[in-house]
mmCIF file of C-alpha atoms in Angstrom:
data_model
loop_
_atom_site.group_PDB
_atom_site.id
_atom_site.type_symbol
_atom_site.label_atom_id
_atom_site.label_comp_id
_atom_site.label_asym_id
_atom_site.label_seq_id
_atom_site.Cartn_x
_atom_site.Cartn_y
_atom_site.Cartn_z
ATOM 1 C CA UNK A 1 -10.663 5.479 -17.426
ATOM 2 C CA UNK A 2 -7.638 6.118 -19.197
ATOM 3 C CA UNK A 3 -5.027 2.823 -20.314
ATOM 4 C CA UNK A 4 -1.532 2.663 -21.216
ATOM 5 C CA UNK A 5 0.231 3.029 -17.789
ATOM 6 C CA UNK A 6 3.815 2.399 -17.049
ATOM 7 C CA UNK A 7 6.204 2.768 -14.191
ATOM 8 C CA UNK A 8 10.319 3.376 -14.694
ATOM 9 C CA UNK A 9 12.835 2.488 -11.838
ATOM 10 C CA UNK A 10 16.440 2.388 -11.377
ATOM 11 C CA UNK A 11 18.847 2.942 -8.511
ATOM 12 C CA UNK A 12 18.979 6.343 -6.390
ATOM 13 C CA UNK A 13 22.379 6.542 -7.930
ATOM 14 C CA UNK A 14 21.531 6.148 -11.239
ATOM 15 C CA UNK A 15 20.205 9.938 -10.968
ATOM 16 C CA UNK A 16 19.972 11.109 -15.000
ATOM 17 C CA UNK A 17 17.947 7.773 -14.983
ATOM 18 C CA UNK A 18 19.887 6.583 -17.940
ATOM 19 C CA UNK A 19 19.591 2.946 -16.759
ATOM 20 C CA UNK A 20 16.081 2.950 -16.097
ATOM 21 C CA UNK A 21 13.600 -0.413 -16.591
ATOM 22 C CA UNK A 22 10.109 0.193 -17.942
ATOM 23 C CA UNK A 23 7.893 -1.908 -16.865
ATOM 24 C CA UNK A 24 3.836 -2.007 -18.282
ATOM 25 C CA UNK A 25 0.682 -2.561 -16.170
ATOM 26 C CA UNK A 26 -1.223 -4.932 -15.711
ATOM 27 C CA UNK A 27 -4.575 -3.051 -16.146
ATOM 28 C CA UNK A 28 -8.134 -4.294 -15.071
ATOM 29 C CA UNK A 29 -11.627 -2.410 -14.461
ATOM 30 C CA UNK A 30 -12.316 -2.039 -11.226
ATOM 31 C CA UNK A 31 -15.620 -0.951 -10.079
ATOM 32 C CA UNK A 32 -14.916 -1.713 -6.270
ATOM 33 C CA UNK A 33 -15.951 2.329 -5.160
ATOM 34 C CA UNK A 34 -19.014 2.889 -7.642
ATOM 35 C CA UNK A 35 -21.949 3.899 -5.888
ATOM 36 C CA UNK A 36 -19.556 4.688 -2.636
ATOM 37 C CA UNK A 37 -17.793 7.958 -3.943
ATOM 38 C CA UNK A 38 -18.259 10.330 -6.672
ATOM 39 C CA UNK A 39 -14.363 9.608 -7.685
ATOM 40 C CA UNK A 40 -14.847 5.539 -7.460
ATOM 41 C CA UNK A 41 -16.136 5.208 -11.730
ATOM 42 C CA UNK A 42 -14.501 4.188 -14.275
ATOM 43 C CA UNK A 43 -11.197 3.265 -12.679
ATOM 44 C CA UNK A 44 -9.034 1.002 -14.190
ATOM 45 C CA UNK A 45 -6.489 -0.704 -11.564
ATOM 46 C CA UNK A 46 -2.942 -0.845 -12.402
ATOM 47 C CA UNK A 47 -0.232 -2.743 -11.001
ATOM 48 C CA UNK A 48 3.007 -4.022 -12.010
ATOM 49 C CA UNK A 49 6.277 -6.190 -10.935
ATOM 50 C CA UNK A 50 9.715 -5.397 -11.112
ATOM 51 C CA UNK A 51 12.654 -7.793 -11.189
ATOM 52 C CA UNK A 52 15.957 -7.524 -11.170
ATOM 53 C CA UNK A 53 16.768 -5.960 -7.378
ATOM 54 C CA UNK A 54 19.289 -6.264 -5.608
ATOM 55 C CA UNK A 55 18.863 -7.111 -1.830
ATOM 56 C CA UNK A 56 19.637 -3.816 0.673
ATOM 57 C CA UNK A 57 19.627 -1.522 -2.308
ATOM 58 C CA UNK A 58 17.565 1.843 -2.866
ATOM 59 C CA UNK A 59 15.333 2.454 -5.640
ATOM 60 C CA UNK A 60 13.819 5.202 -6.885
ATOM 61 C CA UNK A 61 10.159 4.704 -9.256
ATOM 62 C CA UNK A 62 7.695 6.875 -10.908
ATOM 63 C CA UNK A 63 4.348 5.953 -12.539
ATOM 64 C CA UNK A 64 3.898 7.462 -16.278
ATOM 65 C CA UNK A 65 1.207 7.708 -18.584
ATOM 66 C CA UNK A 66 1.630 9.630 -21.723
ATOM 67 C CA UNK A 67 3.583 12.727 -20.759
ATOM 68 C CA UNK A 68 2.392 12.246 -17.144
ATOM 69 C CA UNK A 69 5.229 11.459 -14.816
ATOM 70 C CA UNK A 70 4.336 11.331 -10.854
ATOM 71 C CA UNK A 71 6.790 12.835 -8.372
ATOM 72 C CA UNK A 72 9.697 9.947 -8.100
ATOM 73 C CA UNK A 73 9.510 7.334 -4.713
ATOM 74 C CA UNK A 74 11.757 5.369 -3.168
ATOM 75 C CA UNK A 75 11.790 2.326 -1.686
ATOM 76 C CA UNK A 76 14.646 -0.202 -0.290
ATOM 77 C CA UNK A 77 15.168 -4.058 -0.513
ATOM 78 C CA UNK A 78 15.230 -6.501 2.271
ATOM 79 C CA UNK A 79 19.099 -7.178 3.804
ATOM 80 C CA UNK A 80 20.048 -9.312 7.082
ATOM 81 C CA UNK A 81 19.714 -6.570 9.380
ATOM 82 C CA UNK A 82 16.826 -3.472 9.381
ATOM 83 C CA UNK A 83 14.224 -1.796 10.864
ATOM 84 C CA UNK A 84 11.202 -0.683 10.163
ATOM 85 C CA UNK A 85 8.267 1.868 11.566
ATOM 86 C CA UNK A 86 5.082 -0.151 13.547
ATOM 87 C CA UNK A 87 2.195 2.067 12.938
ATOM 88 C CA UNK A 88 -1.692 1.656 13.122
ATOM 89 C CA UNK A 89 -5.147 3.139 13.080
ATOM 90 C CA UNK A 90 -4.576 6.966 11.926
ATOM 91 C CA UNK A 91 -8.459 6.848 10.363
ATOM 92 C CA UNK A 92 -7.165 9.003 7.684
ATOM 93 C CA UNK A 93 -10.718 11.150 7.387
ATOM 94 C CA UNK A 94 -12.168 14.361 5.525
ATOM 95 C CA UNK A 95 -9.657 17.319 6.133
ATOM 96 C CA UNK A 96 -6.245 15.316 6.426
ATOM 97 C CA UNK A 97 -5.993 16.292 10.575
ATOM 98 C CA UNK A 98 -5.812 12.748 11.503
ATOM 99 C CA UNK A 99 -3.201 11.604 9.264
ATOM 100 C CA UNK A 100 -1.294 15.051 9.826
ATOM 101 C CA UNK A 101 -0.898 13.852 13.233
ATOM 102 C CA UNK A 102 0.008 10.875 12.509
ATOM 103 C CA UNK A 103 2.769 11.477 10.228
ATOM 104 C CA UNK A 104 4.138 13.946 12.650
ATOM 105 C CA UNK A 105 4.375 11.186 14.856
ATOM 106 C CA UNK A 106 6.216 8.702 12.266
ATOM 107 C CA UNK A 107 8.316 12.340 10.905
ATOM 108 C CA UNK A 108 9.431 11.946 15.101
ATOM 109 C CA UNK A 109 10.490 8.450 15.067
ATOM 110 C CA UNK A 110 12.652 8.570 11.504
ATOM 111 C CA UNK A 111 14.370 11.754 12.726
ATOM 112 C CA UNK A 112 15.131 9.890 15.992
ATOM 113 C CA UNK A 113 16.403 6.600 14.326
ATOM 114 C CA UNK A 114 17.925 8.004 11.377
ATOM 115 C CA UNK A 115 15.607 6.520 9.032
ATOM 116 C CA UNK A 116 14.109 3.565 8.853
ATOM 117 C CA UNK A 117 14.343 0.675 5.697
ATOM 118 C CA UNK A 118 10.116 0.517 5.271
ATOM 119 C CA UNK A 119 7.038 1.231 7.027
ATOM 120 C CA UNK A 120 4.413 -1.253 8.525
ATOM 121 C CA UNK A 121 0.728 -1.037 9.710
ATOM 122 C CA UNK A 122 -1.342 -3.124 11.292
ATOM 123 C CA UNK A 123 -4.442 -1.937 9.999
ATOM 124 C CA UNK A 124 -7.215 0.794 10.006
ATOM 125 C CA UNK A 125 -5.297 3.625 8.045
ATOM 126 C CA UNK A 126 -8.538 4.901 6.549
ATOM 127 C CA UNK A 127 -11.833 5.994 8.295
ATOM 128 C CA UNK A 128 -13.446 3.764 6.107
ATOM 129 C CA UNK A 129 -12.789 1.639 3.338
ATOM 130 C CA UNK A 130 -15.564 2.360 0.872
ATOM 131 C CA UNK A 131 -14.179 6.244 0.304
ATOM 132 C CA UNK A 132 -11.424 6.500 -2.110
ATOM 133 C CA UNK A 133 -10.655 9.452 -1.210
ATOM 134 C CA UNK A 134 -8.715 8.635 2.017
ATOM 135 C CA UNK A 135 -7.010 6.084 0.375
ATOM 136 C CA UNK A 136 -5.485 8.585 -1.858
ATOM 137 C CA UNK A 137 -4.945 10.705 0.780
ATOM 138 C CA UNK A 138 -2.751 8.457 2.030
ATOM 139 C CA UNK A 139 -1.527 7.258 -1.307
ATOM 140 C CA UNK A 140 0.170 10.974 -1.100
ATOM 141 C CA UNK A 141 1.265 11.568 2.053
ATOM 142 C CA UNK A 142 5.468 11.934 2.243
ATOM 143 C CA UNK A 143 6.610 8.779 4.047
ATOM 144 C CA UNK A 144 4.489 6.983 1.316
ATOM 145 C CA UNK A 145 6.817 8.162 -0.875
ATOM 146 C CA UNK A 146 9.706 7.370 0.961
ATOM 147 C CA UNK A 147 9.477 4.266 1.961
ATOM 148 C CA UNK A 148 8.210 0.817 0.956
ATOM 149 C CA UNK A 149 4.574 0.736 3.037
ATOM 150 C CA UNK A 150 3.114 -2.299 3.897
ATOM 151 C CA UNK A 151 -0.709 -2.729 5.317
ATOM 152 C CA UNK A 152 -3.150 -5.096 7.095
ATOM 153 C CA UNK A 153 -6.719 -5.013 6.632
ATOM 154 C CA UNK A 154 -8.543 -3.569 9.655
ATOM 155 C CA UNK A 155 -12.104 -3.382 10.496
ATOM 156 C CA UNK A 156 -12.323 -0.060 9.047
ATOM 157 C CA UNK A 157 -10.233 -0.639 6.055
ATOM 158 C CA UNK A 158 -13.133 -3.131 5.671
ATOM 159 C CA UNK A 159 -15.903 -0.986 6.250
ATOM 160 C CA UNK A 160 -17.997 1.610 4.582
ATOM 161 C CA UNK A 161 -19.827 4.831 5.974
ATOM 162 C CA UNK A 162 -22.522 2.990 7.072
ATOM 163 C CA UNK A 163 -21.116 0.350 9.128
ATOM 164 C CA UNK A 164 -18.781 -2.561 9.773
ATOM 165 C CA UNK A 165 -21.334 -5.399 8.781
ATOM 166 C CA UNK A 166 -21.240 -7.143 5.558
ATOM 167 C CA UNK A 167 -25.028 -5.675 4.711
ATOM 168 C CA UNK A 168 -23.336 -2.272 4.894
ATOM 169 C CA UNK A 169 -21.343 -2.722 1.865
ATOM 170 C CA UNK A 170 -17.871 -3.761 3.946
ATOM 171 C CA UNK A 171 -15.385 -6.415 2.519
ATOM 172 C CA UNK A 172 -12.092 -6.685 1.638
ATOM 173 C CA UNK A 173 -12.551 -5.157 -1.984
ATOM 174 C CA UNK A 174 -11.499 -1.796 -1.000
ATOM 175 C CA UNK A 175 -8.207 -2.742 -0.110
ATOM 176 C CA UNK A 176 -7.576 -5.166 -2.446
ATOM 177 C CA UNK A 177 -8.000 -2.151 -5.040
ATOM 178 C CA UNK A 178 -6.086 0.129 -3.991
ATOM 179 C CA UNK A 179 -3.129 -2.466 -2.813
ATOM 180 C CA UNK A 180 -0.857 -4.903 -4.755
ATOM 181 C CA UNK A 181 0.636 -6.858 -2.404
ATOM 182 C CA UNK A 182 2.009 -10.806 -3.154
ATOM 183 C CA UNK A 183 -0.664 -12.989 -4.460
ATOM 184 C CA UNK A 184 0.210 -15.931 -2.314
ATOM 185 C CA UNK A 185 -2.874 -16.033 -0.199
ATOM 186 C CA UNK A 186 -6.028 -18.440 -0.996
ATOM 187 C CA UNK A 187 -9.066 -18.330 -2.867
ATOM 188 C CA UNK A 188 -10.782 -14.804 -2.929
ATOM 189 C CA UNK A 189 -8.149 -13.040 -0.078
ATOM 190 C CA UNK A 190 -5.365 -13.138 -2.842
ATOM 191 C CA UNK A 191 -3.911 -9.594 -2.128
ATOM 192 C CA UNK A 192 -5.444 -9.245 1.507
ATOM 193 C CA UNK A 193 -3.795 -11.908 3.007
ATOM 194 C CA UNK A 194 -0.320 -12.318 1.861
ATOM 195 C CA UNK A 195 2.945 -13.023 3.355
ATOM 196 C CA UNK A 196 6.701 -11.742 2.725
ATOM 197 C CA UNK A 197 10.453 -11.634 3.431
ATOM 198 C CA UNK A 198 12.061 -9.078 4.309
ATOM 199 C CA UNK A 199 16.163 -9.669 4.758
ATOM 200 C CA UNK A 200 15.370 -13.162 6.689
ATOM 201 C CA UNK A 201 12.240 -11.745 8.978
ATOM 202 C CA UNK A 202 8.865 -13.419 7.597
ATOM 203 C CA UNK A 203 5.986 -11.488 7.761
ATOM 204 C CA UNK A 204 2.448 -12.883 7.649
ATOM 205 C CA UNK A 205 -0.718 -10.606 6.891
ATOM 206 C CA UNK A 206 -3.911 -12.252 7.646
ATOM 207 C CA UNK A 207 -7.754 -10.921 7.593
ATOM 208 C CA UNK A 208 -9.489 -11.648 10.744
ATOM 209 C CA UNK A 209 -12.971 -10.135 9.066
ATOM 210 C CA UNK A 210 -13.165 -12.933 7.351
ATOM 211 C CA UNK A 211 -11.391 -15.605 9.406
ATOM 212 C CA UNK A 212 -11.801 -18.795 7.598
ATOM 213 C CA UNK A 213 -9.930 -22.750 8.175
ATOM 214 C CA UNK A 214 -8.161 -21.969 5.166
ATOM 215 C CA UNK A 215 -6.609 -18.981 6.521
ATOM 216 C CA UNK A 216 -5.262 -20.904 9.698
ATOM 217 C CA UNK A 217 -4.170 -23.658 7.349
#
């Protein structure tokens, strides 16, 4: 319920920050998780663009409001040659077990490969998309702050507690709240179907939940 947020970034080597861009959000009420969780009221959704990077370059962000300052991410831009971590359907859920296991798993696979430039799922990270709370889980588990993550709706990112079917509750809502991806999809799956470069590798995100001819288009 609270306005005024910001987010500063700048290089990893620009470490006293002194050449740091603020950049306001973009805020808008978003009632997506009333009614679904105790801690889905009053939000307001905030998101923001930043300009000025440089391709195959680290940066390091932090979300502010007031004297709030989160812990700093990182994230790196796109160059000719990278790789990245394919991951999928940890059903992050109640006590954080699942998605412990999960990011032991992806903890493996960066210590084996040295790293990796972002991190990529193909759906279902949450039990179910009407909690909030398992998005936020994930919103604060380490790689998340690591690396840029990227996500495709799955059936039970769609879903709610109840069930997969639209008379359940499910749609696309809850992940279009708690994401801001490139708005460069059509009519209402702006932000859940989205596309994007990285280096010269195009990658497409579609919603098969709600498959439409405009989406094949």
């Amino acid at each position: 319920g609270k306005s005024g947020s910001y987010v500063l970034y700048t290089e990893v080597t620009d470490t006293a920050w002194a050449n740091a861009k603020k950049v306001n959000a973009t805020e808008t009420e978003n009632n997506t998780f009333t009614g679904l969780n105790a801690k889905g009221h009053n939000f307001i959704q905030c998101t923001v663009e930043l300009d000025g990077l440089k391709s195959g370059t680290k940066y390091m962000y932090k979300a502010c409001l007031g004297d709030y300052q989160s812990d700093v991410r990182y994230f790196k831009t796109g160059s000719q040659y990278f790789n990245f971590v394919w991951t999928s359907d940890f059903h992050a859920y109640s006590n954080g077990t699942r998605l412990n296991n999960s990011t032991a798993n992806i903890n493996d696979i960066l210590a084996k490969n040295s790293g990796a430039d972002f991190i990529f799922s193909t759906g279902d990270i949450v039990a179910h998309g009407g909690t909030y709370e398992w998005w936020e889980q994930i919103s604060n588990i380490s790689w998340v702050k690591e690396y840029m993550f990227c996500n495709t709706l799955g059936n039970h990112d769609w879903m709610t507690s109840a069930g997969t079917e639209v008379k359940h509750g499910a749609n696309s809502k809850f992940f279009s709240a708690v994401s801001n991806y490139p708005k460069n999809g059509y009519g209402d799956q702006y932000n859940v179907c989205y596309y994007f470069y990285y280096g010269d590798a195009l990658f497409i995100c579609l919603n098969t939940e709600e498959y439409t001819q405009a989406q094949y288009d």
